[in-house]
Amino acid sequence: MDVDDAVMEAGADLGVRRAGHHALDSLRVEKGYRHLGHDIGPIDDPYMVGLGFTVAHDKPGGFVGRDAIDPARPRTHRQVYVRLDDPEPLLLHGESILADGRIVGRMTSGAYGHTIGAACGLGIVSSDVVGSDAVGSDAVGAGGIEVDCAGQRVPATLSLRPFHDPTGARLRS
């Protein structure tokens, strides 16, 4: 008996079942956990992608790159959470985000969110859509937000907080 069979047998009465990459990715995207290489990369600063809370600007002696990520510096782009208003289309990554018919950003990750019952993901949009100094809030951006899903424009909602457990209360319970 191999390890997989042993785990499945031992957990049979507990409802254990296999979960693949897409199931795990769905949970990651719903909660807003970033994926290095898709959602964040070497040209992104922590404030642009919502990770400014990880920066210790008062660190004794400073740190290399401190001036480049000054929190007071205006950002040209912001990372947002995106949820399609129609539960049928799917998101992967790379889809265009539109505001009033003009492209204002792109999806960096996408999946079907089984907990929220809709396709959701993370994207980068122009700061003029959400504001360069906006802090966490729900339903940011002007009306008329759409995502181009395989040539079909689908109405969407943007947020600066994840759609699932935005305050992290469930995670800490």
PDB file of C-alpha atoms in Angstrom:
ATOM      1  CA  MET A   1       0.000   0.000   0.000  1.00  0.00           C
ATOM      2  CA  ASP A   2       1.438   3.396  -0.934  1.00  0.00           C
ATOM      3  CA  VAL A   3       1.134   6.585   1.144  1.00  0.00           C
ATOM      4  CA  ASP A   4      -1.720   8.003  -0.938  1.00  0.00           C
ATOM      5  CA  ASP A   5      -3.810   4.854  -0.513  1.00  0.00           C
ATOM      6  CA  ALA A   6      -3.068   4.780   3.228  1.00  0.00           C
ATOM      7  CA  VAL A   7      -4.156   8.414   3.682  1.00  0.00           C
ATOM      8  CA  MET A   8      -7.338   7.903   1.661  1.00  0.00           C
ATOM      9  CA  GLU A   9      -8.204   4.750   3.597  1.00  0.00           C
ATOM     10  CA  ALA A  10      -7.499   6.303   7.009  1.00  0.00           C
ATOM     11  CA  GLY A  11      -9.559   9.385   6.170  1.00  0.00           C
ATOM     12  CA  ALA A  12     -12.472   7.652   4.445  1.00  0.00           C
ATOM     13  CA  ASP A  13     -14.818   8.073   7.424  1.00  0.00           C
ATOM     14  CA  LEU A  14     -13.803  11.751   7.684  1.00  0.00           C
ATOM     15  CA  GLY A  15     -14.764  12.560   4.100  1.00  0.00           C
ATOM     16  CA  VAL A  16     -11.180  12.988   2.898  1.00  0.00           C
ATOM     17  CA  ARG A  17     -10.950  13.475  -0.838  1.00  0.00           C
ATOM     18  CA  ARG A  18      -8.330  14.512  -3.328  1.00  0.00           C
ATOM     19  CA  ALA A  19      -7.969  18.152  -4.291  1.00  0.00           C
ATOM     20  CA  GLY A  20      -5.993  19.312  -7.281  1.00  0.00           C
ATOM     21  CA  HIS A  21      -4.173  22.480  -8.205  1.00  0.00           C
ATOM     22  CA  HIS A  22      -7.287  24.326  -9.383  1.00  0.00           C
ATOM     23  CA  ALA A  23      -9.076  23.695  -6.078  1.00  0.00           C
ATOM     24  CA  LEU A  24      -6.137  25.099  -4.131  1.00  0.00           C
ATOM     25  CA  ASP A  25      -5.765  28.016  -6.544  1.00  0.00           C
ATOM     26  CA  SER A  26      -9.463  28.804  -6.108  1.00  0.00           C
ATOM     27  CA  LEU A  27      -8.980  29.185  -2.354  1.00  0.00           C
ATOM     28  CA  ARG A  28      -5.828  31.275  -2.814  1.00  0.00           C
ATOM     29  CA  VAL A  29      -7.541  33.670  -5.201  1.00  0.00           C
ATOM     30  CA  GLU A  30     -10.703  34.035  -3.071  1.00  0.00           C
ATOM     31  CA  LYS A  31      -8.606  34.959  -0.042  1.00  0.00           C
ATOM     32  CA  GLY A  32      -6.350  37.222  -2.089  1.00  0.00           C
ATOM     33  CA  TYR A  33      -3.072  35.446  -1.456  1.00  0.00           C
ATOM     34  CA  ARG A  34      -0.577  36.627  -4.034  1.00  0.00           C
ATOM     35  CA  HIS A  35       1.427  34.303  -6.250  1.00  0.00           C
ATOM     36  CA  LEU A  36       5.010  35.359  -6.930  1.00  0.00           C
ATOM     37  CA  GLY A  37       5.445  35.584 -10.668  1.00  0.00           C
ATOM     38  CA  HIS A  38       1.769  36.169 -11.421  1.00  0.00           C
ATOM     39  CA  ASP A  39       0.451  38.716  -8.928  1.00  0.00           C
ATOM     40  CA  ILE A  40       3.730  40.214  -7.752  1.00  0.00           C
ATOM     41  CA  GLY A  41       7.094  40.514  -9.407  1.00  0.00           C
ATOM     42  CA  PRO A  42      10.391  42.388  -9.320  1.00  0.00           C
ATOM     43  CA  ILE A  43       8.976  45.706 -10.576  1.00  0.00           C
ATOM     44  CA  ASP A  44       6.085  45.887  -8.087  1.00  0.00           C
ATOM     45  CA  ASP A  45       6.444  47.788  -4.849  1.00  0.00           C
ATOM     46  CA  PRO A  46       4.736  46.572  -1.663  1.00  0.00           C
ATOM     47  CA  TYR A  47       2.312  49.514  -1.518  1.00  0.00           C
ATOM     48  CA  MET A  48       1.094  48.995  -5.073  1.00  0.00           C
ATOM     49  CA  VAL A  49       0.151  45.368  -4.360  1.00  0.00           C
ATOM     50  CA  GLY A  50      -1.364  45.891  -0.904  1.00  0.00           C
ATOM     51  CA  LEU A  51       1.608  44.632   1.100  1.00  0.00           C
ATOM     52  CA  GLY A  52       2.730  47.950   2.593  1.00  0.00           C
ATOM     53  CA  PHE A  53       2.000  46.605   6.080  1.00  0.00           C
ATOM     54  CA  THR A  54       5.076  44.366   5.719  1.00  0.00           C
ATOM     55  CA  VAL A  55       7.496  47.305   5.387  1.00  0.00           C
ATOM     56  CA  ALA A  56       9.308  48.588   8.497  1.00  0.00           C
ATOM     57  CA  HIS A  57      10.222  52.141   7.454  1.00  0.00           C
ATOM     58  CA  ASP A  58      11.479  52.868  10.961  1.00  0.00           C
ATOM     59  CA  LYS A  59      14.042  50.060  10.799  1.00  0.00           C
ATOM     60  CA  PRO A  60      17.300  51.265  12.407  1.00  0.00           C
ATOM     61  CA  GLY A  61      19.800  52.106   9.684  1.00  0.00           C
ATOM     62  CA  GLY A  62      17.141  51.994   6.987  1.00  0.00           C
ATOM     63  CA  PHE A  63      17.345  49.526   4.113  1.00  0.00           C
ATOM     64  CA  VAL A  64      18.352  49.417   0.466  1.00  0.00           C
ATOM     65  CA  GLY A  65      15.527  50.707  -1.722  1.00  0.00           C
ATOM     66  CA  ARG A  66      13.741  52.607   1.043  1.00  0.00           C
ATOM     67  CA  ASP A  67      13.419  55.806  -1.003  1.00  0.00           C
ATOM     68  CA  ALA A  68      12.072  53.893  -4.007  1.00  0.00           C
ATOM     69  CA  ILE A  69       9.087  52.607  -2.030  1.00  0.00           C
ATOM     70  CA  ASP A  70       8.267  55.741  -0.055  1.00  0.00           C
ATOM     71  CA  PRO A  71       4.627  55.280   1.025  1.00  0.00           C
ATOM     72  CA  ALA A  72       3.888  58.958   0.275  1.00  0.00           C
ATOM     73  CA  ARG A  73       4.896  58.552  -3.382  1.00  0.00           C
ATOM     74  CA  PRO A  74       1.845  58.411  -5.665  1.00  0.00           C
ATOM     75  CA  ARG A  75       1.291  55.054  -7.352  1.00  0.00           C
ATOM     76  CA  THR A  76       0.278  54.827 -11.003  1.00  0.00           C
ATOM     77  CA  HIS A  77      -1.285  51.385 -10.567  1.00  0.00           C
ATOM     78  CA  ARG A  78      -2.985  49.423  -7.786  1.00  0.00           C
ATOM     79  CA  GLN A  79      -3.696  45.774  -7.220  1.00  0.00           C
ATOM     80  CA  VAL A  80      -7.390  45.018  -6.791  1.00  0.00           C
ATOM     81  CA  TYR A  81      -9.614  42.038  -6.164  1.00  0.00           C
ATOM     82  CA  VAL A  82     -12.014  41.349  -9.014  1.00  0.00           C
ATOM     83  CA  ARG A  83     -15.297  39.422  -8.948  1.00  0.00           C
ATOM     84  CA  LEU A  84     -17.416  38.824 -12.027  1.00  0.00           C
ATOM     85  CA  ASP A  85     -21.086  39.702 -11.571  1.00  0.00           C
ATOM     86  CA  ASP A  86     -22.089  36.750 -13.801  1.00  0.00           C
ATOM     87  CA  PRO A  87     -21.253  33.326 -12.263  1.00  0.00           C
ATOM     88  CA  GLU A  88     -20.793  31.541 -15.615  1.00  0.00           C
ATOM     89  CA  PRO A  89     -17.627  32.954 -17.306  1.00  0.00           C
ATOM     90  CA  LEU A  90     -14.239  31.825 -16.027  1.00  0.00           C
ATOM     91  CA  LEU A  91     -11.067  33.812 -15.400  1.00  0.00           C
ATOM     92  CA  LEU A  92      -7.494  32.575 -15.823  1.00  0.00           C
ATOM     93  CA  HIS A  93      -5.114  35.542 -16.077  1.00  0.00           C
ATOM     94  CA  GLY A  94      -4.223  38.198 -18.624  1.00  0.00           C
ATOM     95  CA  GLU A  95      -7.810  39.308 -19.291  1.00  0.00           C
ATOM     96  CA  SER A  96      -8.322  43.049 -19.837  1.00  0.00           C
ATOM     97  CA  ILE A  97     -10.107  45.085 -17.171  1.00  0.00           C
ATOM     98  CA  LEU A  98     -12.189  47.922 -18.615  1.00  0.00           C
ATOM     99  CA  ALA A  99     -13.782  51.020 -17.089  1.00  0.00           C
ATOM    100  CA  ASP A 100     -16.397  52.736 -19.227  1.00  0.00           C
ATOM    101  CA  GLY A 101     -15.149  50.837 -22.275  1.00  0.00           C
ATOM    102  CA  ARG A 102     -11.445  51.696 -21.986  1.00  0.00           C
ATOM    103  CA  ILE A 103      -8.747  49.259 -20.878  1.00  0.00           C
ATOM    104  CA  VAL A 104      -7.496  50.262 -17.431  1.00  0.00           C
ATOM    105  CA  GLY A 105      -5.737  47.095 -16.314  1.00  0.00           C
ATOM    106  CA  ARG A 106      -5.324  43.343 -16.555  1.00  0.00           C
ATOM    107  CA  MET A 107      -6.019  40.246 -14.526  1.00  0.00           C
ATOM    108  CA  THR A 108      -2.928  38.683 -12.935  1.00  0.00           C
ATOM    109  CA  SER A 109      -4.706  35.608 -11.501  1.00  0.00           C
ATOM    110  CA  GLY A 110      -8.156  34.155 -11.798  1.00  0.00           C
ATOM    111  CA  ALA A 111     -10.174  31.117 -10.768  1.00  0.00           C
ATOM    112  CA  TYR A 112     -13.705  30.106  -9.951  1.00  0.00           C
ATOM    113  CA  GLY A 113     -14.365  30.954  -6.300  1.00  0.00           C
ATOM    114  CA  HIS A 114     -16.498  28.128  -4.957  1.00  0.00           C
ATOM    115  CA  THR A 115     -16.975  29.885  -1.611  1.00  0.00           C
ATOM    116  CA  ILE A 116     -18.283  33.110  -3.169  1.00  0.00           C
ATOM    117  CA  GLY A 117     -20.002  31.437  -6.127  1.00  0.00           C
ATOM    118  CA  ALA A 118     -18.374  33.472  -8.877  1.00  0.00           C
ATOM    119  CA  ALA A 119     -15.187  33.808 -10.885  1.00  0.00           C
ATOM    120  CA  CYS A 120     -12.734  36.039  -9.055  1.00  0.00           C
ATOM    121  CA  GLY A 121      -9.114  37.048  -9.155  1.00  0.00           C
ATOM    122  CA  LEU A 122      -6.482  39.675  -8.680  1.00  0.00           C
ATOM    123  CA  GLY A 123      -5.668  42.389 -11.168  1.00  0.00           C
ATOM    124  CA  ILE A 124      -3.618  45.521 -11.647  1.00  0.00           C
ATOM    125  CA  VAL A 125      -5.522  48.682 -12.604  1.00  0.00           C
ATOM    126  CA  SER A 126      -4.671  52.310 -13.207  1.00  0.00           C
ATOM    127  CA  SER A 127      -4.790  54.334  -9.981  1.00  0.00           C
ATOM    128  CA  ASP A 128      -7.274  56.754 -11.504  1.00  0.00           C
ATOM    129  CA  VAL A 129      -9.848  53.940 -11.277  1.00  0.00           C
ATOM    130  CA  VAL A 130      -9.435  53.338  -7.522  1.00  0.00           C
ATOM    131  CA  GLY A 131      -7.365  56.283  -6.299  1.00  0.00           C
ATOM    132  CA  SER A 132      -3.635  56.239  -5.661  1.00  0.00           C
ATOM    133  CA  ASP A 133      -4.028  56.658  -1.903  1.00  0.00           C
ATOM    134  CA  ALA A 134      -7.107  54.487  -1.371  1.00  0.00           C
ATOM    135  CA  VAL A 135      -6.892  52.107   1.552  1.00  0.00           C
ATOM    136  CA  GLY A 136      -8.798  48.877   2.056  1.00  0.00           C
ATOM    137  CA  SER A 137     -12.457  49.203   1.185  1.00  0.00           C
ATOM    138  CA  ASP A 138     -15.160  47.298  -0.564  1.00  0.00           C
ATOM    139  CA  ALA A 139     -16.520  48.003  -4.047  1.00  0.00           C
ATOM    140  CA  VAL A 140     -14.026  50.577  -5.274  1.00  0.00           C
ATOM    141  CA  GLY A 141     -13.887  52.005  -8.757  1.00  0.00           C
ATOM    142  CA  ALA A 142     -16.501  53.742 -10.792  1.00  0.00           C
ATOM    143  CA  GLY A 143     -19.436  51.917 -12.293  1.00  0.00           C
ATOM    144  CA  GLY A 144     -18.989  50.457 -15.733  1.00  0.00           C
ATOM    145  CA  ILE A 145     -16.254  47.996 -14.723  1.00  0.00           C
ATOM    146  CA  GLU A 146     -16.006  45.001 -17.058  1.00  0.00           C
ATOM    147  CA  VAL A 147     -13.573  42.162 -17.721  1.00  0.00           C
ATOM    148  CA  ASP A 148     -13.013  40.856 -21.240  1.00  0.00           C
ATOM    149  CA  CYS A 149     -13.511  37.084 -20.927  1.00  0.00           C
ATOM    150  CA  ALA A 150     -12.688  35.431 -24.258  1.00  0.00           C
ATOM    151  CA  GLY A 151     -14.071  38.396 -26.196  1.00  0.00           C
ATOM    152  CA  GLN A 152     -17.170  38.824 -24.031  1.00  0.00           C
ATOM    153  CA  ARG A 153     -17.342  41.862 -21.750  1.00  0.00           C
ATOM    154  CA  VAL A 154     -18.643  40.770 -18.354  1.00  0.00           C
ATOM    155  CA  PRO A 155     -19.675  43.267 -15.630  1.00  0.00           C
ATOM    156  CA  ALA A 156     -17.419  43.052 -12.584  1.00  0.00           C
ATOM    157  CA  THR A 157     -16.862  44.452  -9.106  1.00  0.00           C
ATOM    158  CA  LEU A 158     -13.496  45.726  -7.844  1.00  0.00           C
ATOM    159  CA  SER A 159     -12.430  45.787  -4.208  1.00  0.00           C
ATOM    160  CA  LEU A 160      -9.295  46.594  -2.232  1.00  0.00           C
ATOM    161  CA  ARG A 161     -10.177  43.739   0.140  1.00  0.00           C
ATOM    162  CA  PRO A 162     -10.575  40.051  -0.669  1.00  0.00           C
ATOM    163  CA  PHE A 163     -14.146  38.911  -1.249  1.00  0.00           C
ATOM    164  CA  HIS A 164     -13.786  35.953   1.136  1.00  0.00           C
ATOM    165  CA  ASP A 165     -13.038  36.709   4.807  1.00  0.00           C
ATOM    166  CA  PRO A 166     -11.837  40.287   4.133  1.00  0.00           C
ATOM    167  CA  THR A 167     -10.919  40.977   7.767  1.00  0.00           C
ATOM    168  CA  GLY A 168      -9.214  37.625   8.337  1.00  0.00           C
ATOM    169  CA  ALA A 169     -11.613  36.794  11.204  1.00  0.00           C
ATOM    170  CA  ARG A 170     -12.283  33.269   9.980  1.00  0.00           C
ATOM    171  CA  LEU A 171      -8.571  32.624   9.516  1.00  0.00           C
ATOM    172  CA  ARG A 172      -7.879  33.621  13.133  1.00  0.00           C
ATOM    173  CA  SER A 173     -10.836  31.732  14.672  1.00  0.00           C
TER     174      SER A 173
END
